[in-house]
Amino acid sequence: MESNDLEIYRVGHQDVERIRELMDEVISRLPAQELFAMDDEAYFHEHIEEKGEIFGAFHDGELVAYSVLAFPGISEKNLGREFGVPEHELPYVAVLDSTVVHESVRGRGLQRQFHELREKSAREKGFLYLYSTAHPDNVPSIINLEAAGFIRQFTRPMYGGKIRHCYSKRILP
């Protein structure tokens, strides 16, 4: 497979079942379940339009990777509070949420491409802050976040007690 044989675009509600199936398949083979915080179909449907965007990478029509950009608004799920963002700026927070890449296409820079795509989208929509988390043992994600200009701010339990490095990036309009 060449790297130019993948199509990346925003997915729709019709893709949610394929997203969940890919997540279940990839996560089932992780060495430890703590490495990933699972999402359900309701989460994916919410993040197709209202609370974010989901981008998918397709090879010959088959979903091989996806990545979520979340717009938490002023909800309790807004990571901005963890970072001390003032309440009046919480609507300007976006989160680089989960990314799942099938083993068959790893090492092709998909996570980096997803970072660029999501940051561009967030900037165009007027967001000022980007946040993300990664398990301390998830070295590829840490490398990609830091290469994209994210700075680790702290490490703490999140998502039901799963330890996470917490990263931030200020984006300018």
Short mmCIF file of N, CA and C in Angstrom, two decimals:
data_model
loop_
_atom_site.label_atom_id
_atom_site.label_comp_id
_atom_site.label_asym_id
_atom_site.label_seq_id
_atom_site.Cartn_x
_atom_site.Cartn_y
_atom_site.Cartn_z
N MET A 1 0.83 -1.19 0.00
CA MET A 1 0.00 0.00 0.00
C MET A 1 0.87 1.25 0.00
N GLU A 2 0.58 2.15 -0.85
CA GLU A 2 1.28 3.43 -0.88
C GLU A 2 0.49 4.41 -0.01
N SER A 3 1.15 5.45 0.47
CA SER A 3 0.46 6.39 1.35
C SER A 3 -0.58 7.22 0.61
N ASN A 4 -0.48 7.30 -0.70
CA ASN A 4 -1.44 8.10 -1.45
C ASN A 4 -2.69 7.29 -1.83
N ASP A 5 -2.81 6.07 -1.33
CA ASP A 5 -3.98 5.26 -1.65
C ASP A 5 -5.06 5.35 -0.58
N LEU A 6 -4.93 6.30 0.33
CA LEU A 6 -5.92 6.50 1.37
C LEU A 6 -6.70 7.78 1.11
N GLU A 7 -7.99 7.73 1.36
CA GLU A 7 -8.82 8.92 1.28
C GLU A 7 -9.19 9.30 2.71
N ILE A 8 -9.03 10.58 3.04
CA ILE A 8 -9.38 11.07 4.37
C ILE A 8 -10.45 12.13 4.20
N TYR A 9 -11.56 11.95 4.93
CA TYR A 9 -12.63 12.94 4.89
C TYR A 9 -13.50 12.79 6.13
N ARG A 10 -14.36 13.81 6.35
CA ARG A 10 -15.31 13.77 7.46
C ARG A 10 -16.31 12.65 7.23
N VAL A 11 -16.58 11.92 8.29
CA VAL A 11 -17.54 10.83 8.18
C VAL A 11 -18.93 11.31 8.60
N GLY A 12 -19.92 10.49 8.30
CA GLY A 12 -21.30 10.82 8.65
C GLY A 12 -21.90 9.75 9.54
N HIS A 13 -23.17 9.96 9.88
CA HIS A 13 -23.86 9.02 10.77
C HIS A 13 -23.87 7.60 10.21
N GLN A 14 -23.87 7.47 8.90
CA GLN A 14 -23.89 6.14 8.28
C GLN A 14 -22.60 5.36 8.56
N ASP A 15 -21.55 6.04 9.02
CA ASP A 15 -20.26 5.39 9.27
C ASP A 15 -20.07 4.97 10.73
N VAL A 16 -21.00 5.31 11.61
CA VAL A 16 -20.80 5.07 13.04
C VAL A 16 -20.60 3.60 13.37
N GLU A 17 -21.36 2.72 12.77
CA GLU A 17 -21.19 1.30 13.07
C GLU A 17 -19.79 0.82 12.67
N ARG A 18 -19.29 1.29 11.52
CA ARG A 18 -17.94 0.91 11.08
C ARG A 18 -16.89 1.48 12.03
N ILE A 19 -17.11 2.70 12.55
CA ILE A 19 -16.18 3.30 13.51
C ILE A 19 -16.12 2.44 14.77
N ARG A 20 -17.28 2.07 15.30
CA ARG A 20 -17.31 1.26 16.51
C ARG A 20 -16.65 -0.09 16.28
N GLU A 21 -16.92 -0.71 15.13
CA GLU A 21 -16.31 -2.01 14.83
C GLU A 21 -14.79 -1.91 14.75
N LEU A 22 -14.28 -0.85 14.10
CA LEU A 22 -12.84 -0.66 14.01
C LEU A 22 -12.25 -0.44 15.40
N MET A 23 -12.91 0.40 16.22
CA MET A 23 -12.43 0.63 17.59
C MET A 23 -12.38 -0.69 18.36
N ASP A 24 -13.46 -1.45 18.33
CA ASP A 24 -13.50 -2.72 19.06
C ASP A 24 -12.39 -3.66 18.60
N GLU A 25 -12.19 -3.75 17.29
CA GLU A 25 -11.18 -4.65 16.73
C GLU A 25 -9.77 -4.25 17.17
N VAL A 26 -9.44 -2.97 17.01
CA VAL A 26 -8.08 -2.50 17.33
C VAL A 26 -7.83 -2.55 18.84
N ILE A 27 -8.79 -2.11 19.62
CA ILE A 27 -8.61 -2.07 21.08
C ILE A 27 -8.49 -3.48 21.66
N SER A 28 -9.16 -4.44 21.06
CA SER A 28 -9.11 -5.82 21.57
C SER A 28 -7.69 -6.38 21.52
N ARG A 29 -6.84 -5.82 20.68
CA ARG A 29 -5.47 -6.33 20.54
C ARG A 29 -4.43 -5.48 21.29
N LEU A 30 -4.87 -4.46 22.01
CA LEU A 30 -3.91 -3.66 22.78
C LEU A 30 -3.37 -4.50 23.94
N PRO A 31 -2.13 -4.25 24.34
CA PRO A 31 -1.54 -5.02 25.44
C PRO A 31 -2.22 -4.75 26.79
N ALA A 32 -2.86 -3.58 26.93
CA ALA A 32 -3.55 -3.24 28.17
C ALA A 32 -4.75 -2.35 27.83
N GLN A 33 -5.88 -2.63 28.42
CA GLN A 33 -7.09 -1.86 28.14
C GLN A 33 -7.01 -0.43 28.67
N GLU A 34 -6.11 -0.16 29.62
CA GLU A 34 -5.94 1.19 30.16
C GLU A 34 -5.40 2.17 29.12
N LEU A 35 -4.85 1.63 28.03
CA LEU A 35 -4.26 2.49 27.01
C LEU A 35 -5.31 3.30 26.25
N PHE A 36 -6.57 2.87 26.29
CA PHE A 36 -7.59 3.55 25.49
C PHE A 36 -8.89 3.64 26.27
N ALA A 37 -9.53 4.80 26.22
CA ALA A 37 -10.85 4.99 26.83
C ALA A 37 -11.89 4.77 25.74
N MET A 38 -12.67 3.72 25.88
CA MET A 38 -13.65 3.32 24.87
C MET A 38 -14.80 4.32 24.77
N ASP A 39 -15.35 4.44 23.58
CA ASP A 39 -16.52 5.28 23.34
C ASP A 39 -17.65 4.39 22.84
N ASP A 40 -18.88 4.91 22.92
CA ASP A 40 -20.01 4.13 22.41
C ASP A 40 -20.61 4.83 21.19
N GLU A 41 -21.58 4.17 20.57
CA GLU A 41 -22.16 4.71 19.34
C GLU A 41 -22.83 6.06 19.57
N ALA A 42 -23.45 6.26 20.72
CA ALA A 42 -24.08 7.55 21.01
C ALA A 42 -23.04 8.67 20.99
N TYR A 43 -21.86 8.40 21.57
CA TYR A 43 -20.76 9.37 21.56
C TYR A 43 -20.40 9.73 20.12
N PHE A 44 -20.24 8.73 19.27
CA PHE A 44 -19.85 8.98 17.88
C PHE A 44 -20.93 9.80 17.15
N HIS A 45 -22.20 9.44 17.33
CA HIS A 45 -23.27 10.20 16.69
C HIS A 45 -23.24 11.67 17.14
N GLU A 46 -23.04 11.91 18.43
CA GLU A 46 -22.97 13.29 18.95
C GLU A 46 -21.83 14.07 18.32
N HIS A 47 -20.72 13.38 18.04
CA HIS A 47 -19.52 14.06 17.55
C HIS A 47 -19.43 14.11 16.02
N ILE A 48 -20.43 13.63 15.35
CA ILE A 48 -20.47 13.76 13.88
C ILE A 48 -20.76 15.22 13.52
N GLU A 49 -21.65 15.87 14.27
CA GLU A 49 -22.06 17.23 13.93
C GLU A 49 -22.13 18.14 15.15
N GLU A 50 -23.01 17.83 16.10
CA GLU A 50 -23.31 18.76 17.18
C GLU A 50 -22.11 19.07 18.09
N LYS A 51 -21.40 18.04 18.51
CA LYS A 51 -20.34 18.23 19.50
C LYS A 51 -18.94 18.01 18.94
N GLY A 52 -18.82 18.01 17.61
CA GLY A 52 -17.50 17.83 17.04
C GLY A 52 -17.54 17.37 15.60
N GLU A 53 -16.44 16.76 15.21
CA GLU A 53 -16.27 16.22 13.87
C GLU A 53 -15.47 14.93 13.99
N ILE A 54 -15.75 14.01 13.10
CA ILE A 54 -14.96 12.78 13.04
C ILE A 54 -14.44 12.64 11.61
N PHE A 55 -13.15 12.40 11.51
CA PHE A 55 -12.51 12.20 10.22
C PHE A 55 -12.14 10.73 10.09
N GLY A 56 -12.32 10.18 8.91
CA GLY A 56 -11.97 8.79 8.67
C GLY A 56 -10.97 8.67 7.55
N ALA A 57 -10.14 7.65 7.63
CA ALA A 57 -9.22 7.30 6.55
C ALA A 57 -9.72 5.98 5.96
N PHE A 58 -9.86 5.97 4.64
CA PHE A 58 -10.43 4.83 3.95
C PHE A 58 -9.44 4.29 2.91
N HIS A 59 -9.36 2.96 2.84
CA HIS A 59 -8.57 2.29 1.82
C HIS A 59 -9.52 1.36 1.07
N ASP A 60 -9.67 1.61 -0.23
CA ASP A 60 -10.60 0.83 -1.06
C ASP A 60 -12.00 0.76 -0.43
N GLY A 61 -12.44 1.90 0.12
CA GLY A 61 -13.77 1.99 0.71
C GLY A 61 -13.89 1.44 2.11
N GLU A 62 -12.81 0.88 2.64
CA GLU A 62 -12.81 0.29 3.98
C GLU A 62 -12.23 1.29 4.98
N LEU A 63 -12.94 1.51 6.08
CA LEU A 63 -12.44 2.39 7.13
C LEU A 63 -11.24 1.74 7.82
N VAL A 64 -10.09 2.43 7.81
CA VAL A 64 -8.88 1.88 8.43
C VAL A 64 -8.37 2.74 9.58
N ALA A 65 -8.95 3.93 9.76
CA ALA A 65 -8.55 4.81 10.86
C ALA A 65 -9.62 5.88 11.01
N TYR A 66 -9.73 6.41 12.23
CA TYR A 66 -10.61 7.55 12.46
C TYR A 66 -10.02 8.40 13.56
N SER A 67 -10.49 9.65 13.62
CA SER A 67 -10.00 10.59 14.62
C SER A 67 -11.11 11.59 14.94
N VAL A 68 -11.26 11.89 16.24
CA VAL A 68 -12.35 12.74 16.72
C VAL A 68 -11.81 14.10 17.15
N LEU A 69 -12.49 15.15 16.71
CA LEU A 69 -12.28 16.51 17.19
C LEU A 69 -13.54 16.87 17.96
N ALA A 70 -13.40 17.13 19.26
CA ALA A 70 -14.56 17.40 20.13
C ALA A 70 -14.69 18.88 20.43
N PHE A 71 -15.94 19.34 20.45
CA PHE A 71 -16.28 20.70 20.83
C PHE A 71 -17.12 20.59 22.11
N PRO A 72 -16.47 20.60 23.29
CA PRO A 72 -17.21 20.33 24.52
C PRO A 72 -18.08 21.47 25.03
N GLY A 73 -17.94 22.67 24.44
CA GLY A 73 -18.75 23.80 24.93
C GLY A 73 -18.47 24.06 26.40
N ILE A 74 -19.51 24.33 27.16
CA ILE A 74 -19.31 24.61 28.59
C ILE A 74 -19.66 23.39 29.44
N SER A 75 -19.75 22.23 28.81
CA SER A 75 -20.12 21.00 29.54
C SER A 75 -19.04 20.63 30.56
N GLU A 76 -19.42 19.72 31.44
CA GLU A 76 -18.48 19.24 32.47
C GLU A 76 -17.33 18.46 31.85
N LYS A 77 -17.46 18.04 30.58
CA LYS A 77 -16.40 17.28 29.91
C LYS A 77 -15.34 18.19 29.29
N ASN A 78 -15.46 19.49 29.46
CA ASN A 78 -14.50 20.41 28.85
C ASN A 78 -13.17 20.33 29.60
N LEU A 79 -12.14 19.85 28.91
CA LEU A 79 -10.81 19.73 29.52
C LEU A 79 -10.21 21.08 29.88
N GLY A 80 -10.74 22.15 29.34
CA GLY A 80 -10.22 23.48 29.66
C GLY A 80 -10.22 23.75 31.15
N ARG A 81 -11.21 23.23 31.85
CA ARG A 81 -11.26 23.42 33.31
C ARG A 81 -10.05 22.79 33.98
N GLU A 82 -9.62 21.64 33.48
CA GLU A 82 -8.43 20.96 34.04
C GLU A 82 -7.19 21.83 33.88
N PHE A 83 -7.19 22.67 32.85
CA PHE A 83 -6.03 23.50 32.54
C PHE A 83 -6.18 24.93 33.05
N GLY A 84 -7.29 25.24 33.73
CA GLY A 84 -7.46 26.56 34.29
C GLY A 84 -7.99 27.62 33.33
N VAL A 85 -8.63 27.20 32.24
CA VAL A 85 -9.22 28.16 31.30
C VAL A 85 -10.38 28.86 32.01
N PRO A 86 -10.43 30.19 31.95
CA PRO A 86 -11.55 30.90 32.58
C PRO A 86 -12.90 30.47 31.98
N GLU A 87 -13.92 30.47 32.80
CA GLU A 87 -15.25 30.01 32.39
C GLU A 87 -15.73 30.67 31.09
N HIS A 88 -15.47 31.97 30.94
CA HIS A 88 -15.96 32.68 29.76
C HIS A 88 -15.22 32.29 28.47
N GLU A 89 -14.07 31.60 28.60
CA GLU A 89 -13.33 31.15 27.42
C GLU A 89 -13.55 29.67 27.09
N LEU A 90 -14.32 28.96 27.91
CA LEU A 90 -14.55 27.54 27.67
C LEU A 90 -15.18 27.25 26.30
N PRO A 91 -16.05 28.12 25.76
CA PRO A 91 -16.58 27.84 24.42
C PRO A 91 -15.51 27.82 23.32
N TYR A 92 -14.31 28.30 23.62
CA TYR A 92 -13.23 28.36 22.63
C TYR A 92 -12.24 27.20 22.76
N VAL A 93 -12.65 26.15 23.49
CA VAL A 93 -11.82 24.98 23.71
C VAL A 93 -12.27 23.86 22.77
N ALA A 94 -11.31 23.26 22.07
CA ALA A 94 -11.55 22.05 21.28
C ALA A 94 -10.59 20.98 21.79
N VAL A 95 -10.98 19.73 21.62
CA VAL A 95 -10.19 18.62 22.14
C VAL A 95 -9.86 17.64 21.02
N LEU A 96 -8.58 17.33 20.87
CA LEU A 96 -8.18 16.24 19.98
C LEU A 96 -8.46 14.97 20.77
N ASP A 97 -9.57 14.37 20.46
CA ASP A 97 -10.01 13.19 21.21
C ASP A 97 -9.43 11.95 20.54
N SER A 98 -10.10 10.85 20.66
CA SER A 98 -9.54 9.56 20.25
C SER A 98 -9.15 9.48 18.78
N THR A 99 -8.07 8.76 18.56
CA THR A 99 -7.63 8.37 17.22
C THR A 99 -7.36 6.88 17.26
N VAL A 100 -7.90 6.16 16.30
CA VAL A 100 -7.68 4.73 16.19
C VAL A 100 -7.17 4.44 14.78
N VAL A 101 -6.06 3.71 14.70
CA VAL A 101 -5.44 3.37 13.41
C VAL A 101 -5.24 1.86 13.36
N HIS A 102 -5.80 1.24 12.33
CA HIS A 102 -5.64 -0.20 12.15
C HIS A 102 -4.16 -0.52 11.91
N GLU A 103 -3.74 -1.67 12.40
CA GLU A 103 -2.34 -2.09 12.28
C GLU A 103 -1.84 -2.08 10.84
N SER A 104 -2.71 -2.35 9.89
CA SER A 104 -2.31 -2.46 8.49
C SER A 104 -1.85 -1.13 7.89
N VAL A 105 -2.17 -0.01 8.54
CA VAL A 105 -1.79 1.30 8.00
C VAL A 105 -0.98 2.13 9.00
N ARG A 106 -0.51 1.50 10.05
CA ARG A 106 0.33 2.24 11.01
C ARG A 106 1.67 2.56 10.39
N GLY A 107 2.28 3.65 10.88
CA GLY A 107 3.58 4.05 10.39
C GLY A 107 3.52 4.88 9.12
N ARG A 108 2.35 5.30 8.73
CA ARG A 108 2.19 6.08 7.50
C ARG A 108 1.84 7.53 7.78
N GLY A 109 1.96 7.96 9.03
CA GLY A 109 1.74 9.36 9.37
C GLY A 109 0.29 9.76 9.50
N LEU A 110 -0.61 8.81 9.68
CA LEU A 110 -2.02 9.15 9.77
C LEU A 110 -2.34 10.00 10.99
N GLN A 111 -1.77 9.66 12.14
CA GLN A 111 -2.06 10.45 13.33
C GLN A 111 -1.61 11.90 13.13
N ARG A 112 -0.45 12.08 12.53
CA ARG A 112 0.04 13.44 12.24
C ARG A 112 -0.91 14.16 11.30
N GLN A 113 -1.36 13.47 10.25
CA GLN A 113 -2.30 14.08 9.31
C GLN A 113 -3.62 14.45 10.00
N PHE A 114 -4.08 13.56 10.86
CA PHE A 114 -5.31 13.86 11.61
C PHE A 114 -5.12 15.08 12.51
N HIS A 115 -3.94 15.18 13.18
CA HIS A 115 -3.67 16.36 14.02
C HIS A 115 -3.77 17.63 13.19
N GLU A 116 -3.12 17.65 12.04
CA GLU A 116 -3.13 18.84 11.18
C GLU A 116 -4.54 19.19 10.73
N LEU A 117 -5.27 18.19 10.31
CA LEU A 117 -6.63 18.40 9.83
C LEU A 117 -7.54 18.94 10.94
N ARG A 118 -7.44 18.36 12.12
CA ARG A 118 -8.30 18.79 13.23
C ARG A 118 -7.91 20.19 13.71
N GLU A 119 -6.61 20.48 13.78
CA GLU A 119 -6.19 21.82 14.20
C GLU A 119 -6.66 22.87 13.19
N LYS A 120 -6.54 22.57 11.91
CA LYS A 120 -7.00 23.50 10.88
C LYS A 120 -8.49 23.76 11.03
N SER A 121 -9.26 22.72 11.23
CA SER A 121 -10.71 22.86 11.39
C SER A 121 -11.04 23.68 12.63
N ALA A 122 -10.36 23.40 13.74
CA ALA A 122 -10.61 24.15 14.98
C ALA A 122 -10.27 25.63 14.80
N ARG A 123 -9.16 25.91 14.15
CA ARG A 123 -8.75 27.30 13.90
C ARG A 123 -9.80 28.01 13.05
N GLU A 124 -10.25 27.36 11.98
CA GLU A 124 -11.25 27.95 11.09
C GLU A 124 -12.56 28.24 11.81
N LYS A 125 -12.87 27.46 12.84
CA LYS A 125 -14.11 27.64 13.58
C LYS A 125 -13.95 28.63 14.74
N GLY A 126 -12.75 29.18 14.91
CA GLY A 126 -12.54 30.20 15.93
C GLY A 126 -12.14 29.70 17.30
N PHE A 127 -11.76 28.43 17.41
CA PHE A 127 -11.29 27.92 18.70
C PHE A 127 -9.91 28.49 19.00
N LEU A 128 -9.62 28.67 20.29
CA LEU A 128 -8.34 29.24 20.71
C LEU A 128 -7.43 28.23 21.42
N TYR A 129 -8.04 27.21 21.97
CA TYR A 129 -7.29 26.23 22.75
C TYR A 129 -7.54 24.83 22.22
N LEU A 130 -6.47 24.04 22.17
CA LEU A 130 -6.58 22.62 21.84
C LEU A 130 -5.99 21.84 23.00
N TYR A 131 -6.69 20.80 23.39
CA TYR A 131 -6.21 19.93 24.46
C TYR A 131 -6.28 18.49 23.99
N SER A 132 -5.47 17.65 24.61
CA SER A 132 -5.48 16.24 24.30
C SER A 132 -4.87 15.47 25.47
N THR A 133 -5.14 14.19 25.51
CA THR A 133 -4.55 13.34 26.55
C THR A 133 -3.96 12.10 25.89
N ALA A 134 -3.01 11.48 26.59
CA ALA A 134 -2.41 10.24 26.10
C ALA A 134 -1.93 9.43 27.30
N HIS A 135 -2.10 8.13 27.22
CA HIS A 135 -1.57 7.25 28.26
C HIS A 135 -0.04 7.35 28.22
N PRO A 136 0.62 7.37 29.38
CA PRO A 136 2.08 7.49 29.40
C PRO A 136 2.83 6.42 28.61
N ASP A 137 2.21 5.26 28.39
CA ASP A 137 2.86 4.20 27.62
C ASP A 137 2.54 4.27 26.12
N ASN A 138 1.71 5.22 25.72
CA ASN A 138 1.34 5.34 24.31
C ASN A 138 2.35 6.25 23.61
N VAL A 139 3.53 5.71 23.38
CA VAL A 139 4.65 6.49 22.85
C VAL A 139 4.35 7.12 21.49
N PRO A 140 3.73 6.41 20.53
CA PRO A 140 3.45 7.06 19.25
C PRO A 140 2.57 8.32 19.40
N SER A 141 1.54 8.24 20.25
CA SER A 141 0.68 9.40 20.45
C SER A 141 1.43 10.55 21.10
N ILE A 142 2.27 10.25 22.07
CA ILE A 142 3.05 11.28 22.75
C ILE A 142 3.99 11.96 21.75
N ILE A 143 4.68 11.18 20.96
CA ILE A 143 5.60 11.73 19.96
C ILE A 143 4.85 12.63 18.98
N ASN A 144 3.69 12.16 18.51
CA ASN A 144 2.92 12.95 17.55
C ASN A 144 2.35 14.22 18.16
N LEU A 145 1.87 14.16 19.39
CA LEU A 145 1.37 15.37 20.04
C LEU A 145 2.48 16.40 20.21
N GLU A 146 3.63 15.96 20.69
CA GLU A 146 4.73 16.89 20.91
C GLU A 146 5.27 17.44 19.59
N ALA A 147 5.29 16.61 18.55
CA ALA A 147 5.73 17.08 17.23
C ALA A 147 4.76 18.13 16.67
N ALA A 148 3.49 18.06 17.08
CA ALA A 148 2.47 19.01 16.62
C ALA A 148 2.45 20.28 17.47
N GLY A 149 3.39 20.38 18.42
CA GLY A 149 3.48 21.61 19.21
C GLY A 149 2.71 21.58 20.52
N PHE A 150 2.21 20.43 20.92
CA PHE A 150 1.50 20.33 22.19
C PHE A 150 2.52 20.22 23.32
N ILE A 151 2.17 20.79 24.46
CA ILE A 151 3.05 20.79 25.63
C ILE A 151 2.38 20.03 26.76
N ARG A 152 3.10 19.06 27.33
CA ARG A 152 2.55 18.30 28.46
C ARG A 152 2.50 19.22 29.67
N GLN A 153 1.31 19.31 30.25
CA GLN A 153 1.10 20.19 31.40
C GLN A 153 1.10 19.43 32.73
N PHE A 154 0.53 18.23 32.73
CA PHE A 154 0.48 17.44 33.96
C PHE A 154 0.06 16.02 33.62
N THR A 155 0.15 15.14 34.60
CA THR A 155 -0.27 13.75 34.46
C THR A 155 -1.16 13.43 35.64
N ARG A 156 -2.33 12.83 35.35
CA ARG A 156 -3.26 12.50 36.44
C ARG A 156 -4.27 11.46 35.96
N PRO A 157 -4.95 10.84 36.92
CA PRO A 157 -6.02 9.90 36.54
C PRO A 157 -7.20 10.65 35.91
N MET A 158 -7.72 10.08 34.84
CA MET A 158 -8.90 10.63 34.15
C MET A 158 -9.70 9.45 33.60
N TYR A 159 -10.84 9.72 33.00
CA TYR A 159 -11.63 8.70 32.33
C TYR A 159 -11.84 7.46 33.21
N GLY A 160 -12.34 7.68 34.39
CA GLY A 160 -12.60 6.56 35.30
C GLY A 160 -11.36 6.00 35.94
N GLY A 161 -10.36 6.85 36.17
CA GLY A 161 -9.15 6.42 36.88
C GLY A 161 -7.99 6.01 36.01
N LYS A 162 -8.10 6.18 34.70
CA LYS A 162 -6.99 5.82 33.80
C LYS A 162 -5.98 6.97 33.77
N ILE A 163 -4.72 6.66 34.03
CA ILE A 163 -3.67 7.69 34.08
C ILE A 163 -3.45 8.27 32.68
N ARG A 164 -3.31 9.59 32.61
CA ARG A 164 -3.13 10.27 31.33
C ARG A 164 -2.16 11.44 31.46
N HIS A 165 -1.30 11.60 30.43
CA HIS A 165 -0.56 12.84 30.26
C HIS A 165 -1.56 13.81 29.63
N CYS A 166 -1.57 15.04 30.08
CA CYS A 166 -2.51 16.04 29.56
C CYS A 166 -1.72 17.13 28.84
N TYR A 167 -2.09 17.38 27.59
CA TYR A 167 -1.35 18.27 26.70
C TYR A 167 -2.22 19.46 26.30
N SER A 168 -1.55 20.59 26.05
CA SER A 168 -2.27 21.79 25.61
C SER A 168 -1.52 22.45 24.47
N LYS A 169 -2.30 23.23 23.71
CA LYS A 169 -1.74 24.04 22.64
C LYS A 169 -2.66 25.23 22.44
N ARG A 170 -2.08 26.40 22.42
CA ARG A 170 -2.84 27.63 22.15
C ARG A 170 -2.76 27.86 20.64
N ILE A 171 -3.91 28.01 20.00
CA ILE A 171 -3.90 28.27 18.57
C ILE A 171 -4.40 29.70 18.33
N LEU A 172 -3.82 30.32 17.36
CA LEU A 172 -4.19 31.69 17.06
C LEU A 172 -5.10 31.72 15.85
N PRO A 173 -6.08 32.63 15.86
CA PRO A 173 -7.01 32.69 14.73
C PRO A 173 -6.32 33.07 13.43
#
